[in-house]
Amino acid sequence: MEVLTSNWSNVQTLPDNYIFPPDRRPGTKKILSSKDIPIINLERINGPERDQIIQQIIKSSEDFGLFQVINHGVSRDLTDQTMAVFKEFFASPAELKAKFYSNDLNSSCRLYTSTLNYENEEVHYWRDNFTHRCHPLEDHIKHWPEKPVNYREVVGKYSIEVRRFLMKILGLICDGMGLETGYLEGEMSKNQLISVNHHIPCPDPSLTLGMPEHSDPNLISMIQQGDICGLQALKDGQWIGIEPIPGAFVVIPGLQLRVISNGKLASIVHRVVTDSKESRTTIGTFLTPSNDILIKPADGLLGSMAPMYRGYTYEEFFSIFIGNNCVAERALECLKL
């Protein structure tokens, strides 16, 4: 069978190698969308409500490890155009997508299915993924697809705008925690990836997953969900749905923010389930530190507190993270003092 699920059509039965063991299946229990997920409105961020909004971001990051943002400054027209471009890419002929198929983690632009370890997996995830680097734009845009014909123009504008948005959020987090201005800029947020997941309709969503449960290893993540539910977060031992809000971005602090904040900020465990009737496409943007910058609890936050983690480079962290099967708590345990 063709490896990329986006090349399949009219799938009636879930292949055996996509069926998870009973203890890992999402099952048939309906997961309700939570009404408690924080929604941050940035419309008045430059007015008298600025301090209140900043505290909302900090509290959401501490208590929940995830929040949605509205009035974020990226135009709805651009987000809609970008979503349309990625949907068109996944609907492209197989021969076009084959040019980008790669399981090489170091590839500047790679299309793969399930995970980068597809060949050695016992069970596959119900997704195709297209990931590429996008900052600085001029270094990477030449590696991007030339089709759809407006791909580079639209995705280029989008990557610049969402980076600006995420840097704004990081600046507000610095303000809220009392870190020096620019602490999370430069090498700390140097690299930017766009990572797009595409899930075709699944014959039996109760038996498989679109993505595994995980915490993000990076500095910060942003997800543009589209209009099909599927993202779920683990809150107080229960899975809850993250309902798509038209025009909103989901922001998830990564594990590096957890370390820099000396454990103050959370990075919630989340997963993706599938849908039996509709395709689902989501656009993720991730900021990561440069490989060799020293990451540790910020001195300005410690005061009389002892640091929880030793210093390390992001390259070292990612190696530990992969070596512990991408289980966040096990990876962080290796770095605790």
CSV table of C-alpha atoms in Angstrom, one decimal:
chain,number,residue,atom,x,y,z
A,1,MET,CA,0.0,0.0,0.0
A,2,GLU,CA,1.1,3.6,-0.7
A,3,VAL,CA,2.9,4.9,2.4
A,4,LEU,CA,1.4,8.5,2.4
A,5,THR,CA,-2.2,8.4,3.6
A,6,SER,CA,-3.0,11.6,1.7
A,7,ASN,CA,-2.6,9.5,-1.5
A,8,TRP,CA,-5.2,7.0,-0.4
A,9,SER,CA,-8.9,7.3,-1.4
A,10,ASN,CA,-12.1,5.8,-0.1
A,11,VAL,CA,-10.6,3.9,2.8
A,12,GLN,CA,-13.3,1.6,4.2
A,13,THR,CA,-11.3,-0.5,6.7
A,14,LEU,CA,-8.6,0.5,9.1
A,15,PRO,CA,-5.4,-1.3,8.2
A,16,ASP,CA,-4.1,-3.6,11.0
A,17,ASN,CA,-0.9,-1.7,11.4
A,18,TYR,CA,-2.8,1.5,12.5
A,19,ILE,CA,-4.7,-0.3,15.2
A,20,PHE,CA,-3.3,0.5,18.7
A,21,PRO,CA,-3.2,-1.8,21.7
A,22,PRO,CA,-6.4,-1.5,23.8
A,23,ASP,CA,-4.6,0.5,26.6
A,24,ARG,CA,-3.6,3.2,24.0
A,25,ARG,CA,-6.7,3.5,22.0
A,26,PRO,CA,-8.9,6.7,22.4
A,27,GLY,CA,-12.0,4.5,22.5
A,28,THR,CA,-15.6,5.4,21.9
A,29,LYS,CA,-16.1,7.6,24.9
A,30,LYS,CA,-17.0,11.1,23.8
A,31,ILE,CA,-14.4,13.7,24.9
A,32,LEU,CA,-16.1,17.0,25.5
A,33,SER,CA,-14.6,20.3,24.8
A,34,SER,CA,-13.7,22.2,27.9
A,35,LYS,CA,-15.2,25.6,28.7
A,36,ASP,CA,-12.3,26.3,31.1
A,37,ILE,CA,-9.5,26.6,28.5
A,38,PRO,CA,-8.1,30.2,28.8
A,39,ILE,CA,-8.8,32.6,26.0
A,40,ILE,CA,-6.4,35.6,25.8
A,41,ASN,CA,-7.7,38.7,23.9
A,42,LEU,CA,-4.8,40.8,22.7
A,43,GLU,CA,-7.0,43.6,21.3
A,44,ARG,CA,-6.1,46.0,24.1
A,45,ILE,CA,-2.5,44.8,24.8
A,46,ASN,CA,-1.1,48.3,24.2
A,47,GLY,CA,-3.7,50.0,26.5
A,48,PRO,CA,-4.4,50.2,30.2
A,49,GLU,CA,-5.4,46.5,30.4
A,50,ARG,CA,-1.8,45.4,29.4
A,51,ASP,CA,-0.8,44.2,32.9
A,52,GLN,CA,-4.0,42.3,33.3
A,53,ILE,CA,-3.6,40.5,30.0
A,54,ILE,CA,0.0,39.7,30.8
A,55,GLN,CA,-1.0,38.1,34.1
A,56,GLN,CA,-3.7,36.1,32.3
A,57,ILE,CA,-1.0,34.7,30.0
A,58,ILE,CA,1.3,33.8,33.0
A,59,LYS,CA,-1.6,32.2,35.0
A,60,SER,CA,-2.7,30.2,32.0
A,61,SER,CA,0.8,29.0,31.4
A,62,GLU,CA,1.2,28.0,35.1
A,63,ASP,CA,-2.2,26.4,35.7
A,64,PHE,CA,-3.0,25.0,32.3
A,65,GLY,CA,0.1,25.0,30.1
A,66,LEU,CA,-2.0,26.0,27.1
A,67,PHE,CA,-4.2,28.9,26.0
A,68,GLN,CA,-6.0,30.3,22.9
A,69,VAL,CA,-5.4,33.7,21.6
A,70,ILE,CA,-7.8,35.9,19.7
A,71,ASN,CA,-7.2,39.3,18.1
A,72,HIS,CA,-3.6,38.3,17.7
A,73,GLY,CA,-2.7,40.6,14.8
A,74,VAL,CA,-2.4,38.0,12.0
A,75,SER,CA,-5.1,38.7,9.4
A,76,ARG,CA,-7.9,36.2,8.9
A,77,ASP,CA,-7.3,36.5,5.2
A,78,LEU,CA,-3.7,35.3,5.5
A,79,THR,CA,-4.5,32.4,7.9
A,80,ASP,CA,-7.3,31.2,5.5
A,81,GLN,CA,-5.0,31.5,2.5
A,82,THR,CA,-2.3,29.6,4.2
A,83,MET,CA,-4.7,26.8,5.3
A,84,ALA,CA,-6.0,26.6,1.7
A,85,VAL,CA,-2.4,26.3,0.3
A,86,PHE,CA,-1.5,23.4,2.6
A,87,LYS,CA,-4.8,21.6,1.9
A,88,GLU,CA,-4.0,22.0,-1.8
A,89,PHE,CA,-0.4,20.6,-1.2
A,90,PHE,CA,-1.7,17.5,0.4
A,91,ALA,CA,-4.2,17.0,-2.4
A,92,SER,CA,-1.4,17.3,-5.0
A,93,PRO,CA,-0.5,14.3,-7.2
A,94,ALA,CA,1.6,11.6,-5.6
A,95,GLU,CA,4.6,12.3,-7.9
A,96,LEU,CA,4.8,15.9,-6.7
A,97,LYS,CA,4.8,15.0,-3.0
A,98,ALA,CA,7.3,12.2,-3.6
A,99,LYS,CA,10.0,14.8,-4.2
A,100,PHE,CA,9.8,15.9,-0.6
A,101,TYR,CA,9.4,12.5,1.1
A,102,SER,CA,12.1,12.0,3.7
A,103,ASN,CA,12.7,10.5,7.1
A,104,ASP,CA,15.8,12.5,7.6
A,105,LEU,CA,15.5,14.8,10.7
A,106,ASN,CA,18.1,17.1,9.3
A,107,SER,CA,16.3,17.7,6.0
A,108,SER,CA,15.3,21.3,5.5
A,109,CYS,CA,12.0,20.3,4.0
A,110,ARG,CA,10.5,16.9,4.6
A,111,LEU,CA,7.2,15.1,4.0
A,112,TYR,CA,6.6,11.9,5.9
A,113,THR,CA,3.9,9.7,7.4
A,114,SER,CA,3.2,8.7,11.0
A,115,THR,CA,6.6,9.5,12.5
A,116,LEU,CA,10.2,9.7,11.3
A,117,ASN,CA,10.6,6.2,12.5
A,118,TYR,CA,8.0,4.8,10.2
A,119,GLU,CA,10.0,1.8,9.0
A,120,ASN,CA,10.5,0.5,12.6
A,121,GLU,CA,7.1,1.2,14.1
A,122,GLU,CA,4.8,-1.6,15.2
A,123,VAL,CA,1.8,0.7,14.9
A,124,HIS,CA,1.5,3.9,12.8
A,125,TYR,CA,-0.2,7.2,13.5
A,126,TRP,CA,-3.0,8.3,11.1
A,127,ARG,CA,-1.3,11.3,9.7
A,128,ASP,CA,1.0,12.7,7.1
A,129,ASN,CA,3.3,15.6,8.1
A,130,PHE,CA,5.0,18.3,6.1
A,131,THR,CA,7.7,20.2,8.0
A,132,HIS,CA,10.2,22.8,6.9
A,133,ARG,CA,12.4,25.5,8.3
A,134,CYS,CA,11.4,29.1,7.7
A,135,HIS,CA,13.7,31.5,9.6
A,136,PRO,CA,15.5,33.4,8.3
A,137,LEU,CA,13.2,33.2,5.3
A,138,GLU,CA,15.8,33.9,2.6
A,139,ASP,CA,17.9,30.8,3.8
A,140,HIS,CA,15.0,28.3,3.4
A,141,ILE,CA,12.3,29.5,1.0
A,142,LYS,CA,14.3,28.1,-2.0
A,143,HIS,CA,13.8,24.6,-0.6
A,144,TRP,CA,10.0,24.9,-0.4
A,145,PRO,CA,7.6,23.6,-2.9
A,146,GLU,CA,7.0,25.7,-6.1
A,147,LYS,CA,3.5,24.2,-6.3
A,148,PRO,CA,0.9,25.2,-5.4
A,149,VAL,CA,2.0,28.3,-7.4
A,150,ASN,CA,1.4,30.7,-4.5
A,151,TYR,CA,3.0,28.4,-1.9
A,152,ARG,CA,6.2,30.4,-1.3
A,153,GLU,CA,4.5,33.8,-1.4
A,154,VAL,CA,1.6,32.9,1.0
A,155,VAL,CA,3.6,30.7,3.4
A,156,GLY,CA,6.4,33.1,3.5
A,157,LYS,CA,4.1,36.0,4.6
A,158,TYR,CA,2.5,33.6,7.1
A,159,SER,CA,5.8,32.5,8.7
A,160,ILE,CA,6.9,36.1,9.2
A,161,GLU,CA,3.6,37.1,10.8
A,162,VAL,CA,3.3,34.2,13.1
A,163,ARG,CA,6.9,34.6,14.2
A,164,ARG,CA,6.2,38.2,15.0
A,165,PHE,CA,3.2,37.0,17.0
A,166,LEU,CA,5.1,34.4,19.0
A,167,MET,CA,7.9,36.8,19.8
A,168,LYS,CA,5.2,39.2,21.1
A,169,ILE,CA,3.9,36.4,23.4
A,170,LEU,CA,7.5,35.6,24.5
A,171,GLY,CA,8.0,39.3,25.3
A,172,LEU,CA,4.8,39.3,27.4
A,173,ILE,CA,5.9,36.2,29.2
A,174,CYS,CA,9.3,37.9,30.0
A,175,ASP,CA,7.4,41.0,31.3
A,176,GLY,CA,5.1,38.8,33.4
A,177,MET,CA,7.9,36.8,35.0
A,178,GLY,CA,10.2,39.7,35.6
A,179,LEU,CA,12.8,38.6,33.1
A,180,GLU,CA,15.0,41.2,31.3
A,181,THR,CA,13.6,42.4,28.0
A,182,GLY,CA,14.9,40.3,25.2
A,183,TYR,CA,15.8,37.3,27.3
A,184,LEU,CA,13.9,34.9,25.0
A,185,GLU,CA,15.0,36.6,21.8
A,186,GLY,CA,18.1,35.9,19.6
A,187,GLU,CA,19.7,32.5,20.1
A,188,MET,CA,17.0,31.4,22.5
A,189,SER,CA,14.3,31.4,19.8
A,190,LYS,CA,16.5,31.3,16.7
A,191,ASN,CA,15.0,28.4,14.8
A,192,GLN,CA,11.5,28.3,13.4
A,193,LEU,CA,9.7,25.3,12.0
A,194,ILE,CA,6.3,25.1,10.3
A,195,SER,CA,4.9,21.6,10.8
A,196,VAL,CA,1.6,20.7,9.1
A,197,ASN,CA,-0.4,17.6,10.0
A,198,HIS,CA,-3.0,16.2,7.6
A,199,HIS,CA,-5.4,13.5,8.6
A,200,ILE,CA,-7.7,11.9,6.1
A,201,PRO,CA,-11.1,10.5,7.2
A,202,CYS,CA,-10.5,7.5,9.4
A,203,PRO,CA,-12.7,4.3,9.2
A,204,ASP,CA,-12.6,3.8,13.0
A,205,PRO,CA,-11.3,6.7,15.1
A,206,SER,CA,-11.7,4.7,18.3
A,207,LEU,CA,-8.8,2.4,17.4
A,208,THR,CA,-6.1,4.7,16.3
A,209,LEU,CA,-4.5,8.1,16.9
A,210,GLY,CA,-3.5,11.1,14.7
A,211,MET,CA,-0.6,11.9,17.0
A,212,PRO,CA,0.8,10.4,20.2
A,213,GLU,CA,0.4,12.0,23.6
A,214,HIS,CA,3.4,14.3,24.2
A,215,SER,CA,4.7,17.5,25.5
A,216,ASP,CA,6.5,19.8,23.1
A,217,PRO,CA,10.3,19.8,23.5
A,218,ASN,CA,10.8,23.3,22.0
A,219,LEU,CA,10.5,26.8,23.5
A,220,ILE,CA,7.0,27.6,22.4
A,221,SER,CA,4.4,26.2,20.0
A,222,MET,CA,1.5,27.7,18.1
A,223,ILE,CA,-1.3,25.8,16.4
A,224,GLN,CA,-3.8,27.0,13.8
A,225,GLN,CA,-6.5,24.3,14.2
A,226,GLY,CA,-8.9,24.7,11.3
A,227,ASP,CA,-12.5,23.9,11.9
A,228,ILE,CA,-12.4,20.1,12.7
A,229,CYS,CA,-12.0,19.0,16.4
A,230,GLY,CA,-9.1,16.7,17.2
A,231,LEU,CA,-6.6,18.3,19.5
A,232,GLN,CA,-7.0,17.0,23.1
A,233,ALA,CA,-5.1,17.9,26.3
A,234,LEU,CA,-4.6,15.9,29.5
A,235,LYS,CA,-5.8,18.0,32.4
A,236,ASP,CA,-6.0,16.6,35.9
A,237,GLY,CA,-5.8,13.1,34.5
A,238,GLN,CA,-8.7,13.6,32.1
A,239,TRP,CA,-8.6,14.2,28.3
A,240,ILE,CA,-10.4,17.3,27.2
A,241,GLY,CA,-11.1,18.6,23.7
A,242,ILE,CA,-9.6,21.9,22.6
A,243,GLU,CA,-12.5,23.4,20.6
A,244,PRO,CA,-11.4,25.3,17.5
A,245,ILE,CA,-12.3,29.0,17.7
A,246,PRO,CA,-12.5,30.7,14.3
A,247,GLY,CA,-9.4,32.8,13.8
A,248,ALA,CA,-7.8,31.8,17.1
A,249,PHE,CA,-4.3,30.4,17.7
A,250,VAL,CA,-3.6,27.8,20.3
A,251,VAL,CA,-0.3,28.6,22.2
A,252,ILE,CA,1.6,25.9,24.1
A,253,PRO,CA,4.6,26.7,26.2
A,254,GLY,CA,7.4,24.2,25.5
A,255,LEU,CA,9.6,22.2,27.8
A,256,GLN,CA,12.4,24.8,27.5
A,257,LEU,CA,10.1,27.5,29.1
A,258,ARG,CA,9.4,25.1,31.9
A,259,VAL,CA,13.1,24.8,32.6
A,260,ILE,CA,13.9,28.5,32.1
A,261,SER,CA,11.0,29.3,34.6
A,262,ASN,CA,12.4,26.8,37.0
A,263,GLY,CA,9.3,24.7,36.8
A,264,LYS,CA,6.8,27.6,37.2
A,265,LEU,CA,5.4,27.3,33.7
A,266,ALA,CA,3.7,24.1,32.5
A,267,SER,CA,3.8,22.4,29.1
A,268,ILE,CA,0.6,20.3,28.9
A,269,VAL,CA,0.5,16.8,27.5
A,270,HIS,CA,-1.6,16.7,24.4
A,271,ARG,CA,-2.6,14.3,21.5
A,272,VAL,CA,-4.6,14.3,18.3
A,273,VAL,CA,-7.6,12.0,17.5
A,274,THR,CA,-9.1,11.4,14.1
A,275,ASP,CA,-12.4,12.0,12.5
A,276,SER,CA,-14.5,9.5,10.6
A,277,LYS,CA,-16.1,11.9,8.1
A,278,GLU,CA,-13.8,14.9,7.5
A,279,SER,CA,-10.1,15.5,6.7
A,280,ARG,CA,-8.3,17.6,9.2
A,281,THR,CA,-5.4,19.9,8.5
A,282,THR,CA,-3.6,21.9,11.2
A,283,ILE,CA,-0.6,24.3,11.0
A,284,GLY,CA,1.9,24.2,13.8
A,285,THR,CA,4.7,26.8,14.2
A,286,PHE,CA,7.5,25.9,16.6
A,287,LEU,CA,10.4,28.2,17.9
A,288,THR,CA,13.5,26.4,19.2
A,289,PRO,CA,16.8,27.5,20.6
A,290,SER,CA,20.0,27.2,18.7
A,291,ASN,CA,21.7,23.9,19.3
A,292,ASP,CA,24.6,25.3,21.3
A,293,ILE,CA,23.1,28.0,23.5
A,294,LEU,CA,23.2,27.3,27.3
A,295,ILE,CA,19.7,26.7,28.7
A,296,LYS,CA,19.1,26.8,32.4
A,297,PRO,CA,16.7,28.3,35.0
A,298,ALA,CA,16.9,32.1,34.6
A,299,ASP,CA,19.0,33.7,37.3
A,300,GLY,CA,16.6,36.6,37.5
A,301,LEU,CA,13.8,34.2,38.6
A,302,LEU,CA,15.6,32.2,41.2
A,303,GLY,CA,16.1,34.7,44.1
A,304,SER,CA,16.6,32.4,47.1
A,305,MET,CA,15.3,29.3,45.3
A,306,ALA,CA,17.6,26.6,44.2
A,307,PRO,CA,17.6,25.7,40.5
A,308,MET,CA,15.7,22.6,39.7
A,309,TYR,CA,17.7,21.8,36.5
A,310,ARG,CA,21.3,21.9,35.5
A,311,GLY,CA,22.4,23.8,32.4
A,312,TYR,CA,22.5,22.1,29.0
A,313,THR,CA,22.4,22.8,25.3
A,314,TYR,CA,19.3,22.2,23.2
A,315,GLU,CA,21.2,19.7,21.2
A,316,GLU,CA,21.9,17.7,24.4
A,317,PHE,CA,18.3,18.0,25.5
A,318,PHE,CA,16.9,16.8,22.2
A,319,SER,CA,19.2,13.8,22.2
A,320,ILE,CA,18.0,13.0,25.8
A,321,PHE,CA,14.4,13.5,24.7
A,322,ILE,CA,14.6,11.2,21.7
A,323,GLY,CA,16.6,8.7,23.8
A,324,ASN,CA,13.7,8.6,26.3
A,325,ASN,CA,11.1,7.9,23.6
A,326,CYS,CA,10.0,11.6,23.7
A,327,VAL,CA,8.6,11.2,27.2
A,328,ALA,CA,8.9,14.6,28.7
A,329,GLU,CA,9.1,13.7,32.4
A,330,ARG,CA,11.8,11.1,31.8
A,331,ALA,CA,13.9,13.5,29.8
A,332,LEU,CA,13.6,16.3,32.4
A,333,GLU,CA,14.4,13.8,35.2
A,334,CYS,CA,17.8,13.3,33.5
A,335,LEU,CA,18.5,17.1,33.9
A,336,LYS,CA,17.3,17.6,37.5
A,337,LEU,CA,19.8,18.6,40.1
